[in-house]
Amino acid sequence: MSKRTEKTIVDIAEELKLSVSTVSRALNDNPNISARTKDKVKKMARKLGYRPNALAAGLRNNKSKTIGLIVPRISMFFPATISTIIQNKLQEYGYNLIICQSNDSYDQEVALVNTLYSARVDGLVVSTTLYTTDFSHFDVFKDNNIPLIFFDRVPKDYNVKVIKGDDYVGGYTATTHLIERGCKDIVHISGPLTCNLYVERVSGYKHALQENKLPFKKTRVFYQELTRDNAWQACEKIFAQTPYPDGIFASNDTTAITIMEYCRKINVRVPEDLKIVGYSNDPRTEIVTPPVTSVDQYPTMMGERVVAALMELITSQASATAPRYSQEIIPIQLIARESTAGMVKAGGKKK
Amino acid sequence: MSKRTEKTIVDIAEELKLSVSTVSRALNDNPNISARTKDKVKKMARKLGYRPNALAAGLRNNKSKTIGLIVPRISMFFPATISTIIQNKLQEYGYNLIICQSNDSYDQEVALVNTLYSARVDGLVVSTTLYTTDFSHFDVFKDNNIPLIFFDRVPKDYNVKVIKGDDYVGGYTATTHLIERGCKDIVHISGPLTCNLYVERVSGYKHALQENKLPFKKTRVFYQELTRDNAWQACEKIFAQTPYPDGIFASNDTTAITIMEYCRKINVRVPEDLKIVGYSNDPRTEIVTPPVTSVDQYPTMMGERVVAALMELITSQASATAPRYSQEIIPIQLIARESTAGMVKAGGKKK
DNA sequence: TAATGTAATGCAAACGTTTGCAAAAATCAA
DNA sequence: TTGATTTTTGCAAACGTTTGCATTACATTA
């Protein structure tokens, strides 16, 4: 193939009548190489167009200066934002990031974990699939003491470093907000309970109802992948019979926005007849009419904390005594917008 | 560090009293290893928890089974969608993808190109910075005959494989559409002209005007980074004096949506008083009120073509005779929505 | 000038694979 | 059985770095 132009430190060494070790040290600014030699070496490196081979260095050092990231999909606002932060922060530390998407498929996740291990990443950051309940495929990383961090969608009962949102409080806050605005019959559209964060949000929802002496009705909670299609279908069920609910707490913004669309179609007014709260504070919540109340998860903060924690793990890797797991909780904040404005009318509404 | 649990093919070989070469071949399904040995080897590999070291293999083979991708940012709809496609497709071919963001900074782009080269990626896919006009930092890849593909934001006057949208036709179609809907005074908000695709769209805009005997006025074209803030500021200028335009062709959807927001604030009705066309067919165009007409760029098709082209380059790499550059153009399609509905009123409008 | 200490460089092994070539083992025909 | 094939395995070098240890060059002091 190519024109054999790949220069190595050996070429530099020969050119300069130095040994490869000296060249290597010079390029790495090793203190016991004289300034003069360093200079010569670097000049020659530039002149020859030398490019370090990270594979070789990685093999020798047993570290790749590369971090793996697995998220369900990078096209969703929340993971996308976090990926961006992680990527940019990591770059500052001189690390590359291999971003992978599991597409919410357990099998793909397993496969990715293995190839990332093969790539000898120096750390792995994961937000799991909706359906990951067995985490043993991550054992390789634990067993080999390679930094492993989960964020947002984190494992239950698997000892590991975790950075998550305050989902219980999120669910509680969203529901309480609806109640404060006068809602008495609140539907909750949740993700599947295989994913623990939804369990917590449901639990927050439930407690808010209890605290306000409102009944928790099983028929008022939906568990489904939070896609547009599913949201639409849920609406068809919800509005197939009266009484309509007067509030909906949706566990993501896609769902919330879709519900609004449906409401427009069937002439249910938001917020007058129905109040809606979404989750994640996706920027789309601001551009729809009316703007949707949502729960901000501080993705920037979460991303920064992930990188900080990762770097701690990496630097403390030698002292294997440090606890390699802990749970860190990022706060949430409810952003009230028009979709939950005003008080609901006394009598409620009907078809 | 770790507990020295890293098993290698040497361990397998010793355990089985075979040579490492046999083990290596067995694991790679080399045809002249007997089925029996292959079986034994694979079983033992599993038993020992062997994980191939991609770095070592990469060093030896001079290929990393990894592709680099540089995009301005993965949080924007178009590059995000394409990245997703590329990632998923590449996975099928057994390649990893290192996704990097230049954040539209030229210096970062240069740095990324270098580290990706160091990582010895087997190919590089790029959508450049808005401000990249010198492409010499990509020479390393060309010189070493490593597959290099640009998409969407592609270089001008730099011989390389290019897959781009039909931006001239896009600009032309969007403008013609506005004219057909009755607009006579059309503002165009373009990206900076350092990025060639905007040059082409402007040129399409211009020709559409000419063809319809409408004057091209310099004061009616804005060149700016297409952010929300800039869009808002542009609106302040545009609507600071009468007559208002009756149509705006914005070169991205963020801008189009922001304009609509501004119009609502100052009580300009869309589409009655002003018609708006965006670009990229971001899903947000569908959820705003009114939905925004936009130009679909078929990101899925583009992503698939990128991967296809990449694979061609990789497999034909040996035969360095194949032309390593060419231009492929992905069609566009105007998606008409409410923001350009109806005919504009005869007399036009004013403050 | 010799002795001593320090600063700078070199040697060679190692990281875990793959692969061309040579050698051994198995198979077959006579 | 022997020799000729064919199938299967092994040897050893190579990929481009880094690093512990040994060695050389230089500077300093007596």
mmCIF file of C-alpha atoms in Angstrom, chain B residues 70-221:
data_model
loop_
_atom_site.group_PDB
_atom_site.id
_atom_site.type_symbol
_atom_site.label_atom_id
_atom_site.label_comp_id
_atom_site.label_asym_id
_atom_site.label_seq_id
_atom_site.Cartn_x
_atom_site.Cartn_y
_atom_site.Cartn_z
ATOM 1 C CA ILE B 70 -14.997 14.874 12.894
ATOM 2 C CA VAL B 71 -18.105 16.997 12.911
ATOM 3 C CA PRO B 72 -18.686 20.559 14.088
ATOM 4 C CA ARG B 73 -20.994 19.393 16.843
ATOM 5 C CA ILE B 74 -23.059 16.337 17.521
ATOM 6 C CA SER B 75 -25.858 18.244 19.155
ATOM 7 C CA MET B 76 -27.139 19.605 15.876
ATOM 8 C CA PHE B 77 -29.781 17.581 14.111
ATOM 9 C CA PHE B 78 -28.097 17.014 10.793
ATOM 10 C CA PRO B 79 -24.636 15.907 11.926
ATOM 11 C CA ALA B 80 -26.168 13.987 14.806
ATOM 12 C CA THR B 81 -28.360 11.995 12.469
ATOM 13 C CA ILE B 82 -25.510 11.271 10.127
ATOM 14 C CA SER B 83 -23.214 10.284 12.964
ATOM 15 C CA THR B 84 -25.802 7.853 14.186
ATOM 16 C CA ILE B 85 -26.131 6.249 10.809
ATOM 17 C CA ILE B 86 -22.411 6.059 10.277
ATOM 18 C CA GLN B 87 -21.846 4.589 13.677
ATOM 19 C CA ASN B 88 -24.469 1.914 13.297
ATOM 20 C CA LYS B 89 -23.486 0.965 9.775
ATOM 21 C CA LEU B 90 -19.826 0.827 10.657
ATOM 22 C CA GLN B 91 -20.577 -1.457 13.540
ATOM 23 C CA GLU B 92 -21.951 -3.949 11.070
ATOM 24 C CA TYR B 93 -18.643 -3.953 9.283
ATOM 25 C CA GLY B 94 -16.762 -4.488 12.516
ATOM 26 C CA TYR B 95 -15.380 -1.015 12.778
ATOM 27 C CA ASN B 96 -15.327 1.273 15.757
ATOM 28 C CA LEU B 97 -16.022 4.934 15.377
ATOM 29 C CA ILE B 98 -14.257 7.707 17.223
ATOM 30 C CA ILE B 99 -16.600 10.664 17.068
ATOM 31 C CA CYS B 100 -15.010 14.042 17.613
ATOM 32 C CA GLN B 101 -16.382 17.551 17.631
ATOM 33 C CA SER B 102 -14.451 20.492 16.341
ATOM 34 C CA ASN B 103 -16.911 22.936 17.894
ATOM 35 C CA ASP B 104 -16.423 24.887 14.700
ATOM 36 C CA SER B 105 -12.922 25.774 15.768
ATOM 37 C CA TYR B 106 -10.237 25.463 13.143
ATOM 38 C CA ASP B 107 -7.504 24.853 15.691
ATOM 39 C CA GLN B 108 -9.454 22.074 17.303
ATOM 40 C CA GLU B 109 -10.026 20.522 13.934
ATOM 41 C CA VAL B 110 -6.323 20.501 13.216
ATOM 42 C CA ALA B 111 -5.584 18.977 16.592
ATOM 43 C CA LEU B 112 -8.194 16.303 16.086
ATOM 44 C CA VAL B 113 -6.875 15.340 12.696
ATOM 45 C CA ASN B 114 -3.496 14.794 14.231
ATOM 46 C CA THR B 115 -4.600 12.728 17.166
ATOM 47 C CA LEU B 116 -6.815 10.629 14.943
ATOM 48 C CA TYR B 117 -3.869 10.019 12.709
ATOM 49 C CA SER B 118 -1.830 9.042 15.726
ATOM 50 C CA ALA B 119 -4.559 6.640 16.701
ATOM 51 C CA ARG B 120 -3.974 5.125 13.270
ATOM 52 C CA VAL B 121 -7.584 5.187 12.256
ATOM 53 C CA ASP B 122 -8.247 3.239 9.092
ATOM 54 C CA GLY B 123 -10.238 6.075 7.635
ATOM 55 C CA LEU B 124 -11.359 9.589 8.368
ATOM 56 C CA VAL B 125 -14.755 11.148 7.759
ATOM 57 C CA VAL B 126 -15.094 14.884 8.100
ATOM 58 C CA SER B 127 -17.587 17.677 7.949
ATOM 59 C CA THR B 128 -15.439 20.737 8.349
ATOM 60 C CA THR B 129 -15.555 23.789 10.471
ATOM 61 C CA LEU B 130 -17.378 26.826 9.143
ATOM 62 C CA TYR B 131 -14.032 28.530 8.836
ATOM 63 C CA THR B 132 -11.807 25.875 7.342
ATOM 64 C CA THR B 133 -10.443 27.161 4.076
ATOM 65 C CA ASP B 134 -6.958 25.695 4.340
ATOM 66 C CA PHE B 135 -7.072 21.926 4.186
ATOM 67 C CA SER B 136 -3.425 21.054 4.385
ATOM 68 C CA HIS B 137 -3.816 19.421 7.780
ATOM 69 C CA PHE B 138 -5.560 16.604 5.960
ATOM 70 C CA ASP B 139 -2.545 15.982 3.763
ATOM 71 C CA VAL B 140 -1.215 13.335 6.116
ATOM 72 C CA PHE B 141 -4.149 11.200 5.262
ATOM 73 C CA LYS B 142 -3.891 11.776 1.561
ATOM 74 C CA ASP B 143 -0.145 11.279 1.502
ATOM 75 C CA ASN B 144 -0.396 8.020 3.349
ATOM 76 C CA ASN B 145 -3.241 6.840 1.223
ATOM 77 C CA ILE B 146 -5.651 6.522 4.109
ATOM 78 C CA PRO B 147 -9.302 6.738 3.108
ATOM 79 C CA LEU B 148 -10.535 10.272 3.588
ATOM 80 C CA ILE B 149 -14.084 11.386 2.990
ATOM 81 C CA PHE B 150 -15.776 14.710 3.425
ATOM 82 C CA PHE B 151 -19.491 15.173 3.667
ATOM 83 C CA ASP B 152 -21.881 18.106 3.787
ATOM 84 C CA ARG B 153 -19.368 20.808 4.585
ATOM 85 C CA VAL B 154 -16.758 19.848 2.073
ATOM 86 C CA PRO B 155 -13.578 21.499 0.866
ATOM 87 C CA LYS B 156 -13.307 23.620 -2.173
ATOM 88 C CA ASP B 157 -10.333 23.027 -4.427
ATOM 89 C CA TYR B 158 -8.982 20.087 -2.497
ATOM 90 C CA ASN B 159 -8.949 16.827 -4.348
ATOM 91 C CA VAL B 160 -10.680 14.316 -2.213
ATOM 92 C CA LYS B 161 -13.743 12.117 -1.959
ATOM 93 C CA VAL B 162 -16.753 14.283 -1.321
ATOM 94 C CA ILE B 163 -20.390 13.559 -0.567
ATOM 95 C CA LYS B 164 -22.526 16.629 -0.374
ATOM 96 C CA GLY B 165 -26.038 17.877 -0.582
ATOM 97 C CA ASP B 166 -27.317 19.698 -3.601
ATOM 98 C CA ASP B 167 -27.006 23.094 -2.034
ATOM 99 C CA TYR B 168 -27.364 25.114 -5.179
ATOM 100 C CA VAL B 169 -30.632 23.405 -5.987
ATOM 101 C CA GLY B 170 -31.615 23.699 -2.349
ATOM 102 C CA GLY B 171 -31.212 27.449 -2.364
ATOM 103 C CA TYR B 172 -32.898 27.705 -5.714
ATOM 104 C CA THR B 173 -35.833 25.518 -4.733
ATOM 105 C CA ALA B 174 -36.440 27.247 -1.428
ATOM 106 C CA THR B 175 -36.429 30.662 -3.039
ATOM 107 C CA THR B 176 -38.544 29.630 -5.983
ATOM 108 C CA HIS B 177 -41.052 28.158 -3.577
ATOM 109 C CA LEU B 178 -41.346 31.466 -1.767
ATOM 110 C CA ILE B 179 -41.769 33.283 -5.051
ATOM 111 C CA GLU B 180 -44.435 30.867 -6.166
ATOM 112 C CA ARG B 181 -46.257 31.542 -2.967
ATOM 113 C CA GLY B 182 -46.297 35.182 -3.831
ATOM 114 C CA CYS B 183 -43.254 36.626 -2.101
ATOM 115 C CA LYS B 184 -41.586 39.561 -3.809
ATOM 116 C CA ASP B 185 -39.142 40.755 -1.199
ATOM 117 C CA ILE B 186 -37.186 37.829 0.134
ATOM 118 C CA VAL B 187 -34.525 38.035 2.795
ATOM 119 C CA HIS B 188 -31.900 35.328 2.910
ATOM 120 C CA ILE B 189 -30.076 34.510 6.118
ATOM 121 C CA SER B 190 -26.981 32.611 5.148
ATOM 122 C CA GLY B 191 -24.045 31.097 6.982
ATOM 123 C CA PRO B 192 -20.604 32.611 6.499
ATOM 124 C CA LEU B 193 -19.251 32.389 2.981
ATOM 125 C CA THR B 194 -16.071 30.711 4.165
ATOM 126 C CA CYS B 195 -18.180 27.613 4.018
ATOM 127 C CA ASN B 196 -18.800 26.758 0.426
ATOM 128 C CA LEU B 197 -22.192 25.221 0.825
ATOM 129 C CA TYR B 198 -23.579 28.590 1.785
ATOM 130 C CA VAL B 199 -22.032 30.120 -1.276
ATOM 131 C CA GLU B 200 -23.956 27.640 -3.350
ATOM 132 C CA ARG B 201 -27.207 28.243 -1.576
ATOM 133 C CA VAL B 202 -26.829 31.965 -2.004
ATOM 134 C CA SER B 203 -26.152 31.389 -5.644
ATOM 135 C CA GLY B 204 -29.326 29.318 -5.935
ATOM 136 C CA TYR B 205 -31.222 32.086 -4.173
ATOM 137 C CA LYS B 206 -29.820 34.659 -6.528
ATOM 138 C CA HIS B 207 -30.658 32.748 -9.673
ATOM 139 C CA ALA B 208 -34.199 32.122 -8.519
ATOM 140 C CA LEU B 209 -34.632 35.854 -8.017
ATOM 141 C CA GLN B 210 -33.165 36.660 -11.417
ATOM 142 C CA GLU B 211 -35.288 34.093 -13.140
ATOM 143 C CA ASN B 212 -38.329 35.807 -11.724
ATOM 144 C CA LYS B 213 -37.123 39.303 -12.449
ATOM 145 C CA LEU B 214 -36.790 40.133 -8.817
ATOM 146 C CA PRO B 215 -33.921 42.336 -7.752
ATOM 147 C CA PHE B 216 -31.068 40.933 -5.712
ATOM 148 C CA LYS B 217 -30.327 43.378 -2.933
ATOM 149 C CA LYS B 218 -27.204 43.061 -0.839
ATOM 150 C CA THR B 219 -28.992 44.516 2.145
ATOM 151 C CA ARG B 220 -31.406 41.610 2.045
ATOM 152 C CA VAL B 221 -28.769 38.959 2.649
#
